[in-house]
Amino acid sequence: MRFIGNKENLLEKIYQIFQQKNIFGNSFFDFFAGTSNVGQFFKKKGFQVFSSDLLYFSFVLQKAYIENNEVPTFETLLSKIEVKSNSLFENPLIKVINYLNGLPLQEGFITKNYTPKNTQHLEVPRMYFSDENGKIIDTIRIQIENWKIENLISENEYFILLACLIETVPFYANISGVYAAFQKIWDARAIKKMILRPIEIIKNQKENKVFNQNSVELISEIQADILYLDPPYNQRQYAPNYHLLETIAKYDNPIIKGVSGMRDYTNQKSQFCNAETGLNELHKIAKNANYKYLILSYNSEGIMPKTKIEQSLSSFGDLELVEFDYLRFKSNSNGESKNKKFIKEQLYILKK
Ligand SMILES: C[S@@+](CC[C@H](N)C(=O)[O-])C[C@H]1O[C@@H](n2cnc3c(N)ncnc32)[C@H](O)[C@@H]1O
């Protein structure tokens, strides 16, 4: 998934550095999970993974990829619904996805508020999704919720299906990167009919646990060998930039405002979007959390100055900074205009 600060392409490099620096352990806490890619990577490496994020859609992904350790059977559901199976060997998730892809369409919150036909009364009708894709999103989201209410799916199955939806939607959103604004001309991918896609199920037989809260509040509860911190590195808050994924995940009919139909995010503001409060939080984490290694991912453009980070972290143990070049696509506040730029990716490694 396209997500600001997504570490997917850096994970092998980060892991290599861990090995070079003899950073080993059994448990890994992904403190700022976002897409959950980091947790997925370390889950596959056999770690017991903990993770958390302020965003609910991130929690959905974490529940499905990190906490879940079962291939879903959809036993109860599949005994109740009629699926047209293409193959005898089709797995249950694919059967349910095919069923969801074939439902008669209905309108709901997304169609009413984020598609052009239904928002014609607005000064700028919203063009986040085509009229058809708005209905597809609503139809699938409503059906998943109904199955949960009717007890036809387990908690794991519920989050797996929601994660499939959250992973699919960005392929059809008429945006350039983030959801703070929609494009005024249809992108070719946004007018294709949306087809729900399955997610990968990752099993590692460990008791992985995920949270949807300010991670700093978890420091007294969690003990992990490796505490991995990947906080926001500039003033841009995540919640407004991903408000639509949040609304699709929660499907809570929020009050929305403005041209982009933004939901309130007062309770999801990160202290790391300000240098001073970010440094205070970092100090609090390094001081009070239970870990052997604290790894902070940051970069040369981050708002917390290098000297201040070093000053804070080095008071709790041996600190080393590893830097490497990384080609980043820099975008403006609407996520538009991509300029290639090399920045220095940083890993602060603190050994307690
Ligand atoms: C740089 S992104 C993490 C990207 C992630 N490593 C990935 O690969 O997708 C920062 C994340 O931190 C979350 N966040 C910011 N402050 C937080 C806090 N105090 N507690 C929990 N999550 C927070 C944001 O919602 C965002 O998802």
mmCIF file of C-alpha atoms in Angstrom, residues 20-325:
data_model
loop_
_atom_site.group_PDB
_atom_site.id
_atom_site.type_symbol
_atom_site.label_atom_id
_atom_site.label_comp_id
_atom_site.label_asym_id
_atom_site.label_seq_id
_atom_site.Cartn_x
_atom_site.Cartn_y
_atom_site.Cartn_z
ATOM 1 C CA GLN A 20 25.837 -6.766 11.148
ATOM 2 C CA LYS A 21 25.307 -5.137 14.540
ATOM 3 C CA ASN A 22 24.413 -8.394 16.294
ATOM 4 C CA ILE A 23 20.896 -7.326 17.113
ATOM 5 C CA PHE A 24 19.014 -10.510 17.904
ATOM 6 C CA GLY A 25 16.028 -11.453 20.001
ATOM 7 C CA ASN A 26 12.728 -13.312 20.183
ATOM 8 C CA SER A 27 10.241 -10.484 20.419
ATOM 9 C CA PHE A 28 9.761 -7.372 18.307
ATOM 10 C CA PHE A 29 7.513 -4.386 19.008
ATOM 11 C CA ASP A 30 6.525 -2.260 16.000
ATOM 12 C CA PHE A 31 5.576 0.918 17.856
ATOM 13 C CA PHE A 32 4.260 2.923 14.833
ATOM 14 C CA ALA A 33 2.844 0.176 12.656
ATOM 15 C CA GLY A 34 1.148 2.044 9.729
ATOM 16 C CA THR A 35 0.772 -0.553 6.954
ATOM 17 C CA SER A 36 2.059 -3.268 9.353
ATOM 18 C CA ASN A 37 4.739 -4.194 6.806
ATOM 19 C CA VAL A 38 7.511 -4.091 9.385
ATOM 20 C CA GLY A 39 5.598 -6.387 11.751
ATOM 21 C CA GLN A 40 4.804 -8.754 8.852
ATOM 22 C CA PHE A 41 8.484 -8.985 7.941
ATOM 23 C CA PHE A 42 9.599 -9.801 11.492
ATOM 24 C CA LYS A 43 6.661 -12.176 12.007
ATOM 25 C CA LYS A 44 7.915 -14.113 8.975
ATOM 26 C CA LYS A 45 11.378 -14.160 10.559
ATOM 27 C CA GLY A 46 9.859 -15.975 13.545
ATOM 28 C CA PHE A 47 9.652 -13.157 16.097
ATOM 29 C CA GLN A 48 6.773 -12.764 18.510
ATOM 30 C CA VAL A 49 5.410 -9.452 17.274
ATOM 31 C CA PHE A 50 3.585 -6.678 19.117
ATOM 32 C CA SER A 51 2.401 -3.636 17.232
ATOM 33 C CA SER A 52 0.295 -0.543 17.619
ATOM 34 C CA ASP A 53 -0.917 2.529 15.777
ATOM 35 C CA LEU A 54 -3.294 5.442 16.396
ATOM 36 C CA LEU A 55 -5.148 4.694 13.153
ATOM 37 C CA TYR A 56 -7.968 2.149 13.163
ATOM 38 C CA PHE A 57 -7.381 1.026 9.574
ATOM 39 C CA SER A 58 -3.804 0.220 10.564
ATOM 40 C CA PHE A 59 -5.202 -1.829 13.461
ATOM 41 C CA VAL A 60 -7.374 -3.752 10.985
ATOM 42 C CA LEU A 61 -4.265 -4.611 8.948
ATOM 43 C CA GLN A 62 -2.343 -5.541 12.087
ATOM 44 C CA LYS A 63 -5.162 -7.803 13.304
ATOM 45 C CA ALA A 64 -5.262 -9.632 9.968
ATOM 46 C CA TYR A 65 -1.547 -9.880 9.217
ATOM 47 C CA ILE A 66 0.108 -9.877 12.640
ATOM 48 C CA GLU A 67 -2.229 -11.193 15.336
ATOM 49 C CA ASN A 68 -4.030 -13.752 13.182
ATOM 50 C CA ASN A 69 -2.276 -17.100 12.885
ATOM 51 C CA GLU A 70 -4.977 -19.127 11.154
ATOM 52 C CA VAL A 71 -5.938 -19.781 7.570
ATOM 53 C CA PRO A 72 -9.641 -18.829 7.662
ATOM 54 C CA THR A 73 -12.070 -21.662 6.960
ATOM 55 C CA PHE A 74 -15.284 -19.564 6.967
ATOM 56 C CA GLU A 75 -16.933 -22.793 8.086
ATOM 57 C CA THR A 76 -20.138 -21.259 9.466
ATOM 58 C CA LEU A 77 -20.507 -18.738 6.662
ATOM 59 C CA LEU A 78 -19.891 -21.194 3.852
ATOM 60 C CA SER A 79 -22.571 -23.503 5.249
ATOM 61 C CA LYS A 80 -25.081 -20.635 4.972
ATOM 62 C CA ILE A 81 -24.282 -18.889 1.683
ATOM 63 C CA GLU A 82 -24.343 -20.275 -1.808
ATOM 64 C CA VAL A 83 -21.058 -19.839 -3.607
ATOM 65 C CA LYS A 84 -20.449 -20.484 -7.264
ATOM 66 C CA SER A 85 -17.115 -22.240 -7.094
ATOM 67 C CA ASN A 86 -14.830 -22.222 -10.112
ATOM 68 C CA SER A 87 -12.712 -24.990 -8.727
ATOM 69 C CA LEU A 88 -12.999 -27.736 -6.189
ATOM 70 C CA PHE A 89 -9.695 -26.679 -4.701
ATOM 71 C CA GLU A 90 -10.444 -22.982 -4.303
ATOM 72 C CA ASN A 91 -9.584 -21.896 -0.791
ATOM 73 C CA PRO A 92 -12.341 -20.593 1.497
ATOM 74 C CA LEU A 93 -11.061 -16.995 1.454
ATOM 75 C CA ILE A 94 -11.201 -16.907 -2.343
ATOM 76 C CA LYS A 95 -14.726 -18.378 -2.277
ATOM 77 C CA VAL A 96 -15.921 -15.647 0.091
ATOM 78 C CA ILE A 97 -14.146 -12.936 -1.912
ATOM 79 C CA ASN A 98 -15.800 -14.168 -5.118
ATOM 80 C CA TYR A 99 -19.145 -14.085 -3.337
ATOM 81 C CA LEU A 100 -18.542 -10.497 -2.179
ATOM 82 C CA ASN A 101 -17.497 -9.501 -5.699
ATOM 83 C CA GLY A 102 -20.787 -10.804 -7.085
ATOM 84 C CA LEU A 103 -23.285 -9.143 -4.732
ATOM 85 C CA PRO A 104 -26.036 -6.851 -6.086
ATOM 86 C CA LEU A 105 -24.889 -3.282 -5.420
ATOM 87 C CA GLN A 106 -26.269 -0.950 -2.762
ATOM 88 C CA GLU A 107 -25.568 2.620 -1.709
ATOM 89 C CA GLY A 108 -24.161 3.629 1.673
ATOM 90 C CA PHE A 109 -21.986 6.243 3.349
ATOM 91 C CA ILE A 110 -19.180 6.153 0.769
ATOM 92 C CA THR A 111 -21.455 6.433 -2.269
ATOM 93 C CA LYS A 112 -23.449 9.243 -0.657
ATOM 94 C CA ASN A 113 -20.452 11.334 0.330
ATOM 95 C CA TYR A 114 -17.493 10.543 -1.925
ATOM 96 C CA THR A 115 -18.842 9.885 -5.442
ATOM 97 C CA PRO A 116 -19.726 12.635 -7.960
ATOM 98 C CA LYS A 117 -23.361 11.785 -8.736
ATOM 99 C CA ASN A 118 -24.371 11.851 -5.082
ATOM 100 C CA THR A 119 -22.430 15.017 -4.221
ATOM 101 C CA GLN A 120 -23.612 17.177 -7.130
ATOM 102 C CA HIS A 121 -25.193 19.597 -4.642
ATOM 103 C CA LEU A 122 -21.708 20.545 -3.353
ATOM 104 C CA GLU A 123 -19.744 23.411 -4.869
ATOM 105 C CA VAL A 124 -17.072 20.872 -5.853
ATOM 106 C CA PRO A 125 -18.645 17.418 -6.246
ATOM 107 C CA ARG A 126 -16.375 14.801 -4.687
ATOM 108 C CA MET A 127 -14.572 12.527 -7.110
ATOM 109 C CA TYR A 128 -12.813 10.096 -4.751
ATOM 110 C CA PHE A 129 -14.487 7.041 -6.272
ATOM 111 C CA SER A 130 -16.524 6.373 -9.403
ATOM 112 C CA ASP A 131 -20.263 5.980 -8.706
ATOM 113 C CA GLU A 132 -19.988 2.244 -9.319
ATOM 114 C CA ASN A 133 -16.905 1.730 -7.111
ATOM 115 C CA GLY A 134 -18.511 3.758 -4.290
ATOM 116 C CA LYS A 135 -21.390 1.273 -4.330
ATOM 117 C CA ILE A 136 -19.047 -1.710 -4.493
ATOM 118 C CA ILE A 137 -17.174 -0.472 -1.406
ATOM 119 C CA ASP A 138 -20.459 0.099 0.488
ATOM 120 C CA THR A 139 -21.906 -3.250 -0.559
ATOM 121 C CA ILE A 140 -18.861 -5.199 0.595
ATOM 122 C CA ARG A 141 -18.415 -3.196 3.803
ATOM 123 C CA ILE A 142 -22.094 -3.563 4.785
ATOM 124 C CA GLN A 143 -22.048 -7.299 4.055
ATOM 125 C CA ILE A 144 -18.927 -7.899 6.174
ATOM 126 C CA GLU A 145 -20.547 -6.040 9.086
ATOM 127 C CA ASN A 146 -23.813 -7.965 8.725
ATOM 128 C CA TRP A 147 -21.980 -11.285 8.792
ATOM 129 C CA LYS A 148 -20.275 -10.201 11.995
ATOM 130 C CA ILE A 149 -23.566 -9.138 13.595
ATOM 131 C CA GLU A 150 -25.175 -12.448 12.571
ATOM 132 C CA ASN A 151 -22.212 -14.372 14.064
ATOM 133 C CA LEU A 152 -21.462 -16.011 10.734
ATOM 134 C CA ILE A 153 -17.759 -15.118 10.838
ATOM 135 C CA SER A 154 -15.141 -15.260 13.585
ATOM 136 C CA GLU A 155 -13.224 -12.213 14.767
ATOM 137 C CA ASN A 156 -10.198 -13.263 12.696
ATOM 138 C CA GLU A 157 -12.326 -13.786 9.602
ATOM 139 C CA TYR A 158 -13.912 -10.357 10.118
ATOM 140 C CA PHE A 159 -10.566 -8.561 10.252
ATOM 141 C CA ILE A 160 -9.193 -10.578 7.319
ATOM 142 C CA LEU A 161 -12.105 -9.498 5.123
ATOM 143 C CA LEU A 162 -11.804 -5.878 6.266
ATOM 144 C CA ALA A 163 -8.076 -5.981 5.523
ATOM 145 C CA CYS A 164 -8.828 -7.285 2.003
ATOM 146 C CA LEU A 165 -11.077 -4.250 1.502
ATOM 147 C CA ILE A 166 -8.547 -1.765 2.954
ATOM 148 C CA GLU A 167 -5.797 -3.199 0.740
ATOM 149 C CA THR A 168 -7.998 -3.111 -2.382
ATOM 150 C CA VAL A 169 -9.504 0.391 -2.119
ATOM 151 C CA PRO A 170 -6.256 2.366 -2.771
ATOM 152 C CA PHE A 171 -5.960 0.766 -6.221
ATOM 153 C CA TYR A 172 -9.206 2.489 -7.232
ATOM 154 C CA ALA A 173 -9.053 5.804 -5.321
ATOM 155 C CA ASN A 174 -8.899 8.906 -7.501
ATOM 156 C CA ILE A 175 -6.086 10.499 -5.523
ATOM 157 C CA SER A 176 -2.426 11.165 -6.001
ATOM 158 C CA GLY A 177 -0.955 9.556 -2.927
ATOM 159 C CA VAL A 178 -3.040 10.722 0.029
ATOM 160 C CA TYR A 179 -6.750 11.242 0.707
ATOM 161 C CA ALA A 180 -6.516 14.905 1.781
ATOM 162 C CA ALA A 181 -7.616 15.802 -1.765
ATOM 163 C CA PHE A 182 -9.159 14.053 -4.773
ATOM 164 C CA GLN A 183 -8.105 14.576 -8.374
ATOM 165 C CA LYS A 184 -10.333 16.753 -10.556
ATOM 166 C CA ILE A 185 -9.826 14.486 -13.566
ATOM 167 C CA TRP A 186 -10.383 10.738 -13.408
ATOM 168 C CA ASP A 187 -7.256 8.663 -13.110
ATOM 169 C CA ALA A 188 -7.463 5.615 -15.409
ATOM 170 C CA ARG A 189 -7.282 3.185 -12.486
ATOM 171 C CA ALA A 190 -10.164 4.889 -10.627
ATOM 172 C CA ILE A 191 -12.674 4.223 -13.414
ATOM 173 C CA LYS A 192 -11.950 0.512 -13.589
ATOM 174 C CA LYS A 193 -14.514 -1.640 -11.799
ATOM 175 C CA MET A 194 -13.256 -2.510 -8.324
ATOM 176 C CA ILE A 195 -12.566 -6.176 -7.666
ATOM 177 C CA LEU A 196 -11.862 -7.224 -4.085
ATOM 178 C CA ARG A 197 -8.462 -8.900 -3.665
ATOM 179 C CA PRO A 198 -7.337 -11.457 -1.069
ATOM 180 C CA ILE A 199 -4.534 -10.767 1.409
ATOM 181 C CA GLU A 200 -1.660 -13.042 2.311
ATOM 182 C CA ILE A 201 -2.166 -14.999 5.529
ATOM 183 C CA ILE A 202 0.997 -15.147 7.651
ATOM 184 C CA LYS A 203 1.376 -17.820 10.327
ATOM 185 C CA ASN A 204 4.179 -18.089 12.847
ATOM 186 C CA GLN A 205 2.626 -19.901 15.856
ATOM 187 C CA LYS A 206 3.613 -17.096 18.227
ATOM 188 C CA GLU A 207 1.290 -15.125 20.473
ATOM 189 C CA ASN A 208 1.383 -11.893 18.545
ATOM 190 C CA LYS A 209 -0.641 -8.998 19.936
ATOM 191 C CA VAL A 210 -1.742 -5.736 18.358
ATOM 192 C CA PHE A 211 -3.184 -2.473 19.676
ATOM 193 C CA ASN A 212 -5.009 0.609 18.443
ATOM 194 C CA GLN A 213 -3.810 3.314 20.752
ATOM 195 C CA ASN A 214 -1.122 5.838 21.474
ATOM 196 C CA SER A 215 1.854 3.486 21.699
ATOM 197 C CA VAL A 216 3.488 5.607 24.370
ATOM 198 C CA GLU A 217 0.675 4.507 26.705
ATOM 199 C CA LEU A 218 1.757 0.886 26.236
ATOM 200 C CA ILE A 219 5.313 1.199 27.455
ATOM 201 C CA SER A 220 4.630 -0.156 30.922
ATOM 202 C CA GLU A 221 2.674 -3.153 29.566
ATOM 203 C CA ILE A 222 5.011 -4.502 26.902
ATOM 204 C CA GLN A 223 8.361 -6.160 27.113
ATOM 205 C CA ALA A 224 10.161 -6.745 23.821
ATOM 206 C CA ASP A 225 13.749 -7.533 22.881
ATOM 207 C CA ILE A 226 13.641 -5.135 19.960
ATOM 208 C CA LEU A 227 11.586 -1.965 20.187
ATOM 209 C CA TYR A 228 11.284 -0.483 16.712
ATOM 210 C CA LEU A 229 10.197 3.152 16.428
ATOM 211 C CA ASP A 230 9.194 4.609 13.071
ATOM 212 C CA PRO A 231 7.364 7.818 14.004
ATOM 213 C CA PRO A 232 6.124 10.570 11.667
ATOM 214 C CA TYR A 233 9.085 12.707 10.701
ATOM 215 C CA ASN A 234 7.401 15.987 9.767
ATOM 216 C CA GLN A 235 4.410 18.154 10.749
ATOM 217 C CA ARG A 236 1.953 16.305 8.533
ATOM 218 C CA GLN A 237 -0.516 14.343 10.635
ATOM 219 C CA TYR A 238 -1.420 10.914 9.265
ATOM 220 C CA ALA A 239 -5.128 10.838 10.189
ATOM 221 C CA PRO A 240 -6.307 13.602 7.785
ATOM 222 C CA ASN A 241 -4.189 12.198 4.971
ATOM 223 C CA TYR A 242 -5.832 8.777 5.258
ATOM 224 C CA HIS A 243 -9.302 9.838 6.494
ATOM 225 C CA LEU A 244 -11.200 7.791 3.924
ATOM 226 C CA LEU A 245 -9.470 4.508 4.757
ATOM 227 C CA GLU A 246 -10.266 5.246 8.394
ATOM 228 C CA THR A 247 -13.953 5.796 7.582
ATOM 229 C CA ILE A 248 -14.178 2.652 5.452
ATOM 230 C CA ALA A 249 -12.533 0.637 8.245
ATOM 231 C CA LYS A 250 -14.728 2.082 11.005
ATOM 232 C CA TYR A 251 -17.853 2.616 8.878
ATOM 233 C CA ASP A 252 -19.243 4.749 11.672
ATOM 234 C CA ASN A 253 -21.122 7.449 9.707
ATOM 235 C CA PRO A 254 -18.950 10.293 10.992
ATOM 236 C CA ILE A 255 -19.731 13.999 10.714
ATOM 237 C CA ILE A 256 -17.607 15.173 7.802
ATOM 238 C CA LYS A 257 -16.479 18.607 6.708
ATOM 239 C CA GLY A 258 -14.963 20.580 3.853
ATOM 240 C CA VAL A 259 -14.205 19.919 0.217
ATOM 241 C CA SER A 260 -12.590 16.566 1.013
ATOM 242 C CA GLY A 261 -15.289 15.401 3.481
ATOM 243 C CA MET A 262 -12.821 15.058 6.347
ATOM 244 C CA ARG A 263 -13.741 13.320 9.608
ATOM 245 C CA ASP A 264 -12.640 14.724 12.985
ATOM 246 C CA TYR A 265 -9.208 13.517 14.059
ATOM 247 C CA THR A 266 -8.676 15.423 17.307
ATOM 248 C CA ASN A 267 -7.908 12.195 19.174
ATOM 249 C CA GLN A 268 -5.490 10.899 16.569
ATOM 250 C CA LYS A 269 -2.931 13.686 16.521
ATOM 251 C CA SER A 270 0.646 12.546 16.961
ATOM 252 C CA GLN A 271 3.085 14.300 19.283
ATOM 253 C CA PHE A 272 5.832 13.345 16.839
ATOM 254 C CA CYS A 273 4.569 15.920 14.323
ATOM 255 C CA ASN A 274 6.207 18.570 16.486
ATOM 256 C CA ALA A 275 9.934 18.526 17.235
ATOM 257 C CA GLU A 276 9.709 19.495 20.897
ATOM 258 C CA THR A 277 6.842 17.214 21.916
ATOM 259 C CA GLY A 278 8.320 14.434 19.742
ATOM 260 C CA LEU A 279 11.620 14.626 21.610
ATOM 261 C CA ASN A 280 9.784 14.523 24.945
ATOM 262 C CA GLU A 281 7.902 11.406 23.889
ATOM 263 C CA LEU A 282 11.053 9.757 22.569
ATOM 264 C CA HIS A 283 12.808 10.419 25.866
ATOM 265 C CA LYS A 284 9.860 8.966 27.783
ATOM 266 C CA ILE A 285 9.892 5.794 25.648
ATOM 267 C CA ALA A 286 13.661 5.273 25.871
ATOM 268 C CA LYS A 287 13.570 5.826 29.626
ATOM 269 C CA ASN A 288 10.546 3.764 30.650
ATOM 270 C CA ALA A 289 10.046 0.974 28.110
ATOM 271 C CA ASN A 290 11.317 -2.586 28.575
ATOM 272 C CA TYR A 291 13.687 -3.469 25.738
ATOM 273 C CA LYS A 292 17.159 -4.752 24.944
ATOM 274 C CA TYR A 293 17.501 -2.723 21.762
ATOM 275 C CA LEU A 294 15.663 0.419 20.806
ATOM 276 C CA ILE A 295 15.838 1.152 17.074
ATOM 277 C CA LEU A 296 14.646 4.517 15.807
ATOM 278 C CA SER A 297 14.074 4.857 12.055
ATOM 279 C CA TYR A 298 14.350 8.469 11.016
ATOM 280 C CA ASN A 299 15.824 10.500 8.187
ATOM 281 C CA SER A 300 17.889 13.560 7.440
ATOM 282 C CA GLU A 301 14.758 15.643 6.733
ATOM 283 C CA GLY A 302 13.073 14.851 10.053
ATOM 284 C CA ILE A 303 11.987 17.684 12.351
ATOM 285 C CA MET A 304 13.750 16.324 15.459
ATOM 286 C CA PRO A 305 17.403 17.437 15.193
ATOM 287 C CA LYS A 306 20.057 14.719 15.119
ATOM 288 C CA THR A 307 22.028 16.239 18.001
ATOM 289 C CA LYS A 308 18.947 16.345 20.230
ATOM 290 C CA ILE A 309 18.021 12.744 19.424
ATOM 291 C CA GLU A 310 21.583 11.613 20.176
ATOM 292 C CA GLN A 311 21.666 13.608 23.390
ATOM 293 C CA SER A 312 18.420 12.051 24.590
ATOM 294 C CA LEU A 313 19.033 8.421 23.600
ATOM 295 C CA SER A 314 22.662 8.212 24.633
ATOM 296 C CA SER A 315 21.715 8.771 28.281
ATOM 297 C CA PHE A 316 20.172 5.274 28.361
ATOM 298 C CA GLY A 317 22.963 3.097 26.937
ATOM 299 C CA ASP A 318 25.308 2.620 23.971
ATOM 300 C CA LEU A 319 24.109 4.538 20.969
ATOM 301 C CA GLU A 320 25.153 4.117 17.377
ATOM 302 C CA LEU A 321 23.843 5.888 14.285
ATOM 303 C CA VAL A 322 23.818 4.101 10.920
ATOM 304 C CA GLU A 323 23.003 6.202 7.848
ATOM 305 C CA PHE A 324 22.409 5.191 4.246
ATOM 306 C CA ASP A 325 21.204 6.894 1.068
#
